[in-house]
PDB file of C-alpha atoms in Angstrom:
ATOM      1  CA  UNK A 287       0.000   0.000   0.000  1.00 76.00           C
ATOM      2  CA  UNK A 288       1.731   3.210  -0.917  1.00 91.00           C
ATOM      3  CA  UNK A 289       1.942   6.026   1.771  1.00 95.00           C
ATOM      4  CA  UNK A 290      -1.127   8.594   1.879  1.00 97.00           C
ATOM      5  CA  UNK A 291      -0.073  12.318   2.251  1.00 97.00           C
ATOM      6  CA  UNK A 292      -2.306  14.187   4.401  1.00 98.00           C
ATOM      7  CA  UNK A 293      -3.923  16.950   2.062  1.00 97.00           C
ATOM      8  CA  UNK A 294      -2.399  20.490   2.670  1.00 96.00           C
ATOM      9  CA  UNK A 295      -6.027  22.176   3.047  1.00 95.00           C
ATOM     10  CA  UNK A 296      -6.787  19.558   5.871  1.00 96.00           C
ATOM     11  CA  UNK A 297      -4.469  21.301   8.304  1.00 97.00           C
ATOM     12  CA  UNK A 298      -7.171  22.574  10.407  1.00 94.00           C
ATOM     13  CA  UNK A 299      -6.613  20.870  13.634  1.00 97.00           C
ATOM     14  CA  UNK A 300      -8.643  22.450  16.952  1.00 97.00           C
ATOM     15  CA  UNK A 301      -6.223  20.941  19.478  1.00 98.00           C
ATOM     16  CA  UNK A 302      -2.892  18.526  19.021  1.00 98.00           C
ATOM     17  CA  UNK A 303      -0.150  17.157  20.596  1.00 98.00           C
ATOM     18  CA  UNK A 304       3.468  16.287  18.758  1.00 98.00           C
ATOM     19  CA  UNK A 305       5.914  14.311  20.973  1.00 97.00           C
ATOM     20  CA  UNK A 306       9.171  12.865  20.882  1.00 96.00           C
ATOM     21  CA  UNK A 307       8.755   9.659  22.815  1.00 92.00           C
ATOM     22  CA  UNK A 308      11.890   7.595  24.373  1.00 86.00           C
ATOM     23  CA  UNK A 309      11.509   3.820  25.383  1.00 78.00           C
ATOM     24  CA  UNK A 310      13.571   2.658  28.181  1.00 68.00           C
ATOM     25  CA  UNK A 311      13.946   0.289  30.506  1.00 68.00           C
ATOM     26  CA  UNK A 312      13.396   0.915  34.320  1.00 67.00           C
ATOM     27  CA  UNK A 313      13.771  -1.353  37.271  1.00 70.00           C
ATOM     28  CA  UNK A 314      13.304   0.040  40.874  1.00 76.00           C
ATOM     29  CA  UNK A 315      15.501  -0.910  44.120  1.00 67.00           C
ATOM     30  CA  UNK A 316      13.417  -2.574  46.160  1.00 68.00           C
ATOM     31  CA  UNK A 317      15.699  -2.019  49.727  1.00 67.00           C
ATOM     32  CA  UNK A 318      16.750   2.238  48.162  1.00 72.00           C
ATOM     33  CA  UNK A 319      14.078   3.385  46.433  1.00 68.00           C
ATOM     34  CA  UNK A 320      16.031   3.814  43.399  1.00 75.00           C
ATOM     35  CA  UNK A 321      15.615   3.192  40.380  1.00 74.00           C
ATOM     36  CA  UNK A 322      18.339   1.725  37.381  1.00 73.00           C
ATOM     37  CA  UNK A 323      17.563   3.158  33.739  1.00 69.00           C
ATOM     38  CA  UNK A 324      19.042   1.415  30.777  1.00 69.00           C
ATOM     39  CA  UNK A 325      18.350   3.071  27.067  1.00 58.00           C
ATOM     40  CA  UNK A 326      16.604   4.750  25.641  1.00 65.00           C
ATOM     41  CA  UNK A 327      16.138   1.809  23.146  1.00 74.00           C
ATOM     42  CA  UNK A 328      14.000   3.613  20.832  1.00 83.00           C
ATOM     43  CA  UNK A 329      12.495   7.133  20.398  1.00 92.00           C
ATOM     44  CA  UNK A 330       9.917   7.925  18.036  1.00 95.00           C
ATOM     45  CA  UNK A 331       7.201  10.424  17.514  1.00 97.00           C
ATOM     46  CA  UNK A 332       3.664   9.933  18.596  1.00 97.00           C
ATOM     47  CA  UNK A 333       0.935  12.706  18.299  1.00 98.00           C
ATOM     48  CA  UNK A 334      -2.573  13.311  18.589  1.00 98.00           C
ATOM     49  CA  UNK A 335      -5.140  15.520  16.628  1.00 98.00           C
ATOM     50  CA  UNK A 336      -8.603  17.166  17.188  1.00 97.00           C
ATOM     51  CA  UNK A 337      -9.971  18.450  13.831  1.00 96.00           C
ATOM     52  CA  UNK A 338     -11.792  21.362  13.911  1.00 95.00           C
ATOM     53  CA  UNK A 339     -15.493  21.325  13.831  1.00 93.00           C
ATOM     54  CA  UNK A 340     -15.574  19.819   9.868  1.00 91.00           C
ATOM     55  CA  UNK A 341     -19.231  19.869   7.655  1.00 95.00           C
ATOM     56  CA  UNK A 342     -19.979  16.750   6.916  1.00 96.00           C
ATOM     57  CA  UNK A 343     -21.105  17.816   3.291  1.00 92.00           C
ATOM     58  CA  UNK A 344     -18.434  19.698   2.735  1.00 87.00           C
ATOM     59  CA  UNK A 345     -14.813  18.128   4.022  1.00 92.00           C
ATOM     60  CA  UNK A 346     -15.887  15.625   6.616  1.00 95.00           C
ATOM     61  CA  UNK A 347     -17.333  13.432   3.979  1.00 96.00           C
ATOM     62  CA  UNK A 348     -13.494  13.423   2.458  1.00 96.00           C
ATOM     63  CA  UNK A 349     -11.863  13.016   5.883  1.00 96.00           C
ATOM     64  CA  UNK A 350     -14.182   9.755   6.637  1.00 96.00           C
ATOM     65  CA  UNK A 351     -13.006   8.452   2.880  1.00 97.00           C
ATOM     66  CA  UNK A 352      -9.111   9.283   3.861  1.00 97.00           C
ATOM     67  CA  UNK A 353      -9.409   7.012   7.156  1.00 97.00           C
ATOM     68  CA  UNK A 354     -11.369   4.302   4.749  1.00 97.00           C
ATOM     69  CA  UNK A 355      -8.443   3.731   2.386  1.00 97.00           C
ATOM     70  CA  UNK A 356      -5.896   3.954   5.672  1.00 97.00           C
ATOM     71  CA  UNK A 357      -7.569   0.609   6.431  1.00 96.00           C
ATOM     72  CA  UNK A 358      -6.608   1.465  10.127  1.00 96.00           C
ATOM     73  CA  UNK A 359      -2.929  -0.058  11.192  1.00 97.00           C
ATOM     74  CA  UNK A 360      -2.509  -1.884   8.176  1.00 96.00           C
ATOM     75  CA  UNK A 361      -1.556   2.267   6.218  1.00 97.00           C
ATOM     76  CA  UNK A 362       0.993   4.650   6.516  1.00 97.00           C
ATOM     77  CA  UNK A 363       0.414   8.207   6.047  1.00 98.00           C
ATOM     78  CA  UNK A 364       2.922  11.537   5.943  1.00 98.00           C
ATOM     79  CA  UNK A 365       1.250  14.531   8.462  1.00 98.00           C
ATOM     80  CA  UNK A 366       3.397  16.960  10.057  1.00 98.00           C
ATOM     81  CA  UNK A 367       3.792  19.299  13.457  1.00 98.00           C
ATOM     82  CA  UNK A 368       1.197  21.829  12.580  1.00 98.00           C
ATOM     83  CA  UNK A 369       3.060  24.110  15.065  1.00 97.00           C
ATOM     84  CA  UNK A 370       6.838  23.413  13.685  1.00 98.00           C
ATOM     85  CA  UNK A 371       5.560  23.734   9.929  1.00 98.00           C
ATOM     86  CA  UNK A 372       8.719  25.974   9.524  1.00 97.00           C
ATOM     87  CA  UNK A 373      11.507  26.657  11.901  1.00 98.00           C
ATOM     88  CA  UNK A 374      10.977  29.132  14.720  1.00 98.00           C
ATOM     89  CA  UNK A 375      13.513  32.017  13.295  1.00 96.00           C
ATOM     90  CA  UNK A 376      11.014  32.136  10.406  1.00 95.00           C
ATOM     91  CA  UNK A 377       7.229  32.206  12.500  1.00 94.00           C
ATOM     92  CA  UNK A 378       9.215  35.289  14.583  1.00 92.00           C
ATOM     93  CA  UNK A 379      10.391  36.866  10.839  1.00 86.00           C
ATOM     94  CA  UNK A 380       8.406  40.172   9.523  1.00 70.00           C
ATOM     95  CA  UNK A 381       9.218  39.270   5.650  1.00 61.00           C
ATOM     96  CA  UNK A 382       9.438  41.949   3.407  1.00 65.00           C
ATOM     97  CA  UNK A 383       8.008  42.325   0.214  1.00 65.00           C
ATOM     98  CA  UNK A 384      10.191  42.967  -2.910  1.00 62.00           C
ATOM     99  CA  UNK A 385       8.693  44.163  -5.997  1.00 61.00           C
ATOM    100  CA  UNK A 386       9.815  43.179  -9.811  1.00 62.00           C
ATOM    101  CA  UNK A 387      12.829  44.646 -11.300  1.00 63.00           C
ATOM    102  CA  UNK A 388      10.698  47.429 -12.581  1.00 65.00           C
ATOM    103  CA  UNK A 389       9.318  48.185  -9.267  1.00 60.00           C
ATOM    104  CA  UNK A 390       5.953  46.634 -10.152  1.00 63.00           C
ATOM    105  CA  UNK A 391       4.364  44.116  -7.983  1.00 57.00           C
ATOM    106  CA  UNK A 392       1.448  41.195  -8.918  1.00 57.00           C
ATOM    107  CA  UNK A 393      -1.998  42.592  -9.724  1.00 62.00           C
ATOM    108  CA  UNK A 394      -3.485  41.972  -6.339  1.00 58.00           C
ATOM    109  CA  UNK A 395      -0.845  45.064  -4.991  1.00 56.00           C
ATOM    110  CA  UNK A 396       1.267  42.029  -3.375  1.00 55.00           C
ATOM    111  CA  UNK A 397       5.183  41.880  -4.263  1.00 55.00           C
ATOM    112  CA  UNK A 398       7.620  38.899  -3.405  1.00 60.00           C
ATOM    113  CA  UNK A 399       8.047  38.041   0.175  1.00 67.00           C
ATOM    114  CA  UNK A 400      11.693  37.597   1.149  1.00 73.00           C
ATOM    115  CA  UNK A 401      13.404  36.750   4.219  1.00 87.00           C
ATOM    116  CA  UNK A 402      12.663  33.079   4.807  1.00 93.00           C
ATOM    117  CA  UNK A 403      14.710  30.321   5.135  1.00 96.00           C
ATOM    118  CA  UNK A 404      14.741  28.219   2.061  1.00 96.00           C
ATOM    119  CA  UNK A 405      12.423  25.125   1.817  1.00 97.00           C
ATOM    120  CA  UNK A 406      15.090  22.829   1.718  1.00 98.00           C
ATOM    121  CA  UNK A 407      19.085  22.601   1.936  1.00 98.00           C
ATOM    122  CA  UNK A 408      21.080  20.096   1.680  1.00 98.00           C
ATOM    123  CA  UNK A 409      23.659  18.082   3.759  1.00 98.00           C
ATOM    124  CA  UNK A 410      27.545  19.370   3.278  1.00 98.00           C
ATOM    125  CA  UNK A 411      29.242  16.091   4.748  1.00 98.00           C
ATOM    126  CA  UNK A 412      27.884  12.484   4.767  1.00 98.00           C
ATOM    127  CA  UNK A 413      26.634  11.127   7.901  1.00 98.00           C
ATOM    128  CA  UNK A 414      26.662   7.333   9.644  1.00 98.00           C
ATOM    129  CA  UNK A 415      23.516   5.680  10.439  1.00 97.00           C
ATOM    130  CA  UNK A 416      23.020   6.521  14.804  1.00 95.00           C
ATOM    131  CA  UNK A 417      24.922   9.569  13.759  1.00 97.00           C
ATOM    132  CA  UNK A 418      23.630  12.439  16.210  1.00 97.00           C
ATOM    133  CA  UNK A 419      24.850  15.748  14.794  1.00 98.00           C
ATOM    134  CA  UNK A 420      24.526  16.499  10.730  1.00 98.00           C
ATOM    135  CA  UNK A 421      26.674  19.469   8.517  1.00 98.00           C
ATOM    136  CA  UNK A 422      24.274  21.540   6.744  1.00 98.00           C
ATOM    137  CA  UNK A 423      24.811  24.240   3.724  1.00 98.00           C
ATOM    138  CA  UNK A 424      22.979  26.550   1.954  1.00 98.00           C
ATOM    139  CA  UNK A 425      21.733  28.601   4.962  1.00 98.00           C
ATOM    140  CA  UNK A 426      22.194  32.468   5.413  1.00 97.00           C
ATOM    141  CA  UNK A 427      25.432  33.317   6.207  1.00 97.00           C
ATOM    142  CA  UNK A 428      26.522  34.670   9.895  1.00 97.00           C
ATOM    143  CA  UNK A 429      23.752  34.416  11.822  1.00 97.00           C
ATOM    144  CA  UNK A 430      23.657  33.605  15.475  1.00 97.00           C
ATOM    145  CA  UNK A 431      20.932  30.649  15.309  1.00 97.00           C
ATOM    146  CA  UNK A 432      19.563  30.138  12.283  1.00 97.00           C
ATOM    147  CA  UNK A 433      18.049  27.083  13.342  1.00 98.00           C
ATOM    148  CA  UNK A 434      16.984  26.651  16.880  1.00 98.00           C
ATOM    149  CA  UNK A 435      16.395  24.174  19.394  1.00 98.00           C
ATOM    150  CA  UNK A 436      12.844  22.396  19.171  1.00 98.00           C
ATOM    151  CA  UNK A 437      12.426  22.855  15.193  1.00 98.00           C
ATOM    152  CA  UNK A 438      12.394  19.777  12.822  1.00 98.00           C
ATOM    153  CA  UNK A 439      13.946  18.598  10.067  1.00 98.00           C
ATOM    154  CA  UNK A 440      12.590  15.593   7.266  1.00 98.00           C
ATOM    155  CA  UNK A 441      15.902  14.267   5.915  1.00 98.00           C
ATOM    156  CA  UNK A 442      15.422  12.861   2.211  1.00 98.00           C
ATOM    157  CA  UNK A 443      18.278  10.629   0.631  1.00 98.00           C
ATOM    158  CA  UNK A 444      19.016  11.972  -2.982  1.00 97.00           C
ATOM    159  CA  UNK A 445      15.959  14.354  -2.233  1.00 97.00           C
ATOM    160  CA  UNK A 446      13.454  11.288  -2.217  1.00 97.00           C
ATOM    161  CA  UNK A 447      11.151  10.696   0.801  1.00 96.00           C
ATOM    162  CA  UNK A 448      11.204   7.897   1.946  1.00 93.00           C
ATOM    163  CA  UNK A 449       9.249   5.352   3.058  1.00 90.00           C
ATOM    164  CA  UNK A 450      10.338   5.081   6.869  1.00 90.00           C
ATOM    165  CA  UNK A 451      10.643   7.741   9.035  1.00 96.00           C
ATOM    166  CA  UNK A 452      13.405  10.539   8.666  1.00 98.00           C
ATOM    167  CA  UNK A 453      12.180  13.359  11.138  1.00 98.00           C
ATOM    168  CA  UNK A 454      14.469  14.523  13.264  1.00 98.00           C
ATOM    169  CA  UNK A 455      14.178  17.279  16.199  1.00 98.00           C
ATOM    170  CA  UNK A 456      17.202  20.078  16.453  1.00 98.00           C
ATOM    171  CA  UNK A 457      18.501  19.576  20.041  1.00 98.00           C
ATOM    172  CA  UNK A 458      20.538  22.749  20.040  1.00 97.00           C
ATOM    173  CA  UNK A 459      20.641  26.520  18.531  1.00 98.00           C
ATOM    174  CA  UNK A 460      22.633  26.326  15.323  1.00 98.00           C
ATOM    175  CA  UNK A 461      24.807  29.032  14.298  1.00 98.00           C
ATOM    176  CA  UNK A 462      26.209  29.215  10.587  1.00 98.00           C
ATOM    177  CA  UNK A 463      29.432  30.447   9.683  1.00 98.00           C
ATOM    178  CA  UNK A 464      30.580  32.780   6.389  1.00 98.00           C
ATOM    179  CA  UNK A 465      29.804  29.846   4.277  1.00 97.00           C
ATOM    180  CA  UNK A 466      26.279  29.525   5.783  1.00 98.00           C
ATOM    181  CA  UNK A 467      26.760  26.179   6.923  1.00 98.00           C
ATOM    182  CA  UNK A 468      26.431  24.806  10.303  1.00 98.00           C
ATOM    183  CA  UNK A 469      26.904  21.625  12.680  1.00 98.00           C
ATOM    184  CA  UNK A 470      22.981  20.713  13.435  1.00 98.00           C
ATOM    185  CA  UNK A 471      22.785  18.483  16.713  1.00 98.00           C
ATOM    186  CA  UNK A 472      19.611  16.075  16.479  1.00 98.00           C
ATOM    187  CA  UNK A 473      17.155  13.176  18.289  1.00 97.00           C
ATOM    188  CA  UNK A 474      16.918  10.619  16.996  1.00 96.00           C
ATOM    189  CA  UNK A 475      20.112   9.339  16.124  1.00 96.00           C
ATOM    190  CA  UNK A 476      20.044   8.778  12.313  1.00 97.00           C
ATOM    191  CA  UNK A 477      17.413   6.323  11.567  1.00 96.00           C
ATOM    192  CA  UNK A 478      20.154   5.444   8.147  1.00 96.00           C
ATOM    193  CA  UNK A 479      22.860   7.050   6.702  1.00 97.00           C
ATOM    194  CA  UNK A 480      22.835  10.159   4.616  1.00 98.00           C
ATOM    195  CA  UNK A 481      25.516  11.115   1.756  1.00 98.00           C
ATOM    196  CA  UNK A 482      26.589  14.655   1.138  1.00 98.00           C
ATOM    197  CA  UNK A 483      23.993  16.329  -1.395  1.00 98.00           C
ATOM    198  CA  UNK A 484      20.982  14.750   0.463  1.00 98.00           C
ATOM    199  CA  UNK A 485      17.888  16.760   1.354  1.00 98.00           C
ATOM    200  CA  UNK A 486      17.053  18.252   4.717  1.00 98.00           C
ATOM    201  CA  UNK A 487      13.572  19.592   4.479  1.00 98.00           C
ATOM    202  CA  UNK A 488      12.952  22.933   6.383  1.00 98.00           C
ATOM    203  CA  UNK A 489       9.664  23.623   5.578  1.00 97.00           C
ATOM    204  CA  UNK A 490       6.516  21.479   6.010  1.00 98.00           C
ATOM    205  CA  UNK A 491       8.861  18.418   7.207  1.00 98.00           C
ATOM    206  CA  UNK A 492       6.891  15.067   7.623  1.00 98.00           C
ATOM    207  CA  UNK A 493       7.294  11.608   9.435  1.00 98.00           C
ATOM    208  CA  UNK A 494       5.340   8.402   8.328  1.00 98.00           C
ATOM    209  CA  UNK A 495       2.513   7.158  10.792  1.00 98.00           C
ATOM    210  CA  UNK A 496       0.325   4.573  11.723  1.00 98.00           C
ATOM    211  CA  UNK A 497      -3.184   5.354  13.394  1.00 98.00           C
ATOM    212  CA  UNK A 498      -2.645   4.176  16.744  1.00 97.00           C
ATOM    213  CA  UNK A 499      -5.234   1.061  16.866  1.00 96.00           C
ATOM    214  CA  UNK A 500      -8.232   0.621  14.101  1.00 96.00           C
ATOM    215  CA  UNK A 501     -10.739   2.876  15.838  1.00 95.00           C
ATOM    216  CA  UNK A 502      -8.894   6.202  15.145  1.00 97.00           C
ATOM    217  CA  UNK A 503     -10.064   8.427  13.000  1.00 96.00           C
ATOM    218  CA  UNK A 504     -14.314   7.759  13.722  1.00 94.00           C
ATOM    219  CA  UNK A 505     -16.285  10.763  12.216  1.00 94.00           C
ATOM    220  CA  UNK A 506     -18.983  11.418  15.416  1.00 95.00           C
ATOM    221  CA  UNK A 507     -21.734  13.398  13.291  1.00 95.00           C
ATOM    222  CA  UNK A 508     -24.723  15.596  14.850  1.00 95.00           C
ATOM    223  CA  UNK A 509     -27.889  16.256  13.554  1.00 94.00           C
ATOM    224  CA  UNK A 510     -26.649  19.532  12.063  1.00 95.00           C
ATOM    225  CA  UNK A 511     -24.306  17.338   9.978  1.00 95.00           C
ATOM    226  CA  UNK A 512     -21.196  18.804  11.710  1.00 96.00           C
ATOM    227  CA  UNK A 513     -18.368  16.072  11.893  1.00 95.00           C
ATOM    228  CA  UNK A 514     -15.996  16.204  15.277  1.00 96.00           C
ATOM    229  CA  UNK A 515     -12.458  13.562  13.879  1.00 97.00           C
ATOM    230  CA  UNK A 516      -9.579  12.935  16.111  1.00 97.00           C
ATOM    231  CA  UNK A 517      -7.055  10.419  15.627  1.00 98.00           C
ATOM    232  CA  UNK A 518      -3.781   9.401  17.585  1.00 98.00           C
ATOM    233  CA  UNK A 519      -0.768   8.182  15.526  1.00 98.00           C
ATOM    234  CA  UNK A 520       2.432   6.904  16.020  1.00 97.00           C
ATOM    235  CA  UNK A 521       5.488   6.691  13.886  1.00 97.00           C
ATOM    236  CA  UNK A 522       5.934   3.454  11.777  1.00 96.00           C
ATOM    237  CA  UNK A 523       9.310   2.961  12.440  1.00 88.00           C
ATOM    238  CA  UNK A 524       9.008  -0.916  11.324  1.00 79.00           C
TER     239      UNK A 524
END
């Protein structure tokens, strides 16, 4: 079954959670109240959505048909954060708005919007599978923390996604040097290895997900016909 993308205009969520989880293993000393800690032996992402109040007639119909073809566990999808949709420098950024060489702008009085971070870069040095720290280029140059701890980034060998997970979370503010690249600390550890050249996704980054057991994802409907969906997922790492 290929992996379902959820649809860009879907991204209408009332409430949501999106968590890095760690597994470990914890014993407690029965005669100290300790406790010994061995891992973590995994981490992976697990969230959970509330959709906002959806007519049935007009998108909750669709949403139903999306969970349908999911066939519950059995289909992988691609969502992402809906709060880490871009990196933090860039929700805090006033863009500016450039017009055309000729000082025109579009017919709606709206000129290019500059300032962002670019959608994508790619990785400057390749980097071992459990790896936990990646070289980026292509960044602005000089700038104290172009990316910063908390945001996310999809990596995508030769630019392809692919089909297990490759998000990763940035565990510490990166700085870029005259070159505009910069050493980006990360958890996970590499789920694979990456060569120099591959892409690291900035903008809209995704992970691939299971629903959590074959009930998510249950359109409750009222007798105004207004659909309330929520569904918990969590990463398909296998």
């Amino acid at each position: 079954m290929a992996v379902l993308i959820w649809p860009e205009n879907w991204y209408r969520f009332a409430s949501s959670s999106f968590t890095l989880r760690s597994v470990n293993f914890a014993a407690a000393h029965t005669w100290t109240g300790g406790r010994s800690v061995n891992g973590p032996f995994a981490q992976l992402w697990m969230a959970d959505f509330v959709m906002a109040s959806q007519a049935w007639d007009d998108r909750g119909q669709e949403i139903a048909a999306f969970f349908s073809r999911l066939a519950g566990q059995a289909g992988k999808f691609r969502i992402a954060d809906p709060l880490r949709r871009r990196p933090l420098r860039d929700r805090r950024l006033a863009p500016t708005s450039e017009t055309f060489s000729d000082a025109t702008q579009f017919s709606d009085g709206t000129g290019f919007v500059s300032g962002y971070l670019p959608d994508f870069v790619t990785l400057d040095l390749a980097a071992v599978k459990s790896a936990t720290s990646i070289v980026l280029r292509g960044l602005p140059a000089s700038e104290p923390a172009v990316l910063r701890r908390g945001d996310l980034i999809e990596l995508r060998p030769s630019g392809v996604p692919s089909e297990t997970p490759n998000l990763y979370e940035v565990q510490f503010n990166a700085p870029t040097d005259a070159s505009g690249k910069t050493r980006v600390g990360l958890a996970p550890s590499l789920r694979q290895g990456f060569a120099a050249g591959d892409m690291a996704v900035l903008r809209d980054p995704t992970s691939v997900f299971r629903v959590k057991d074959d009930e998510q994802g249950r359109a409750e409907r009222d007798v105004a016909s207004i659909a309330a969906i929520g569904f918990s997922v969590i990463e398909a790492i296998v």
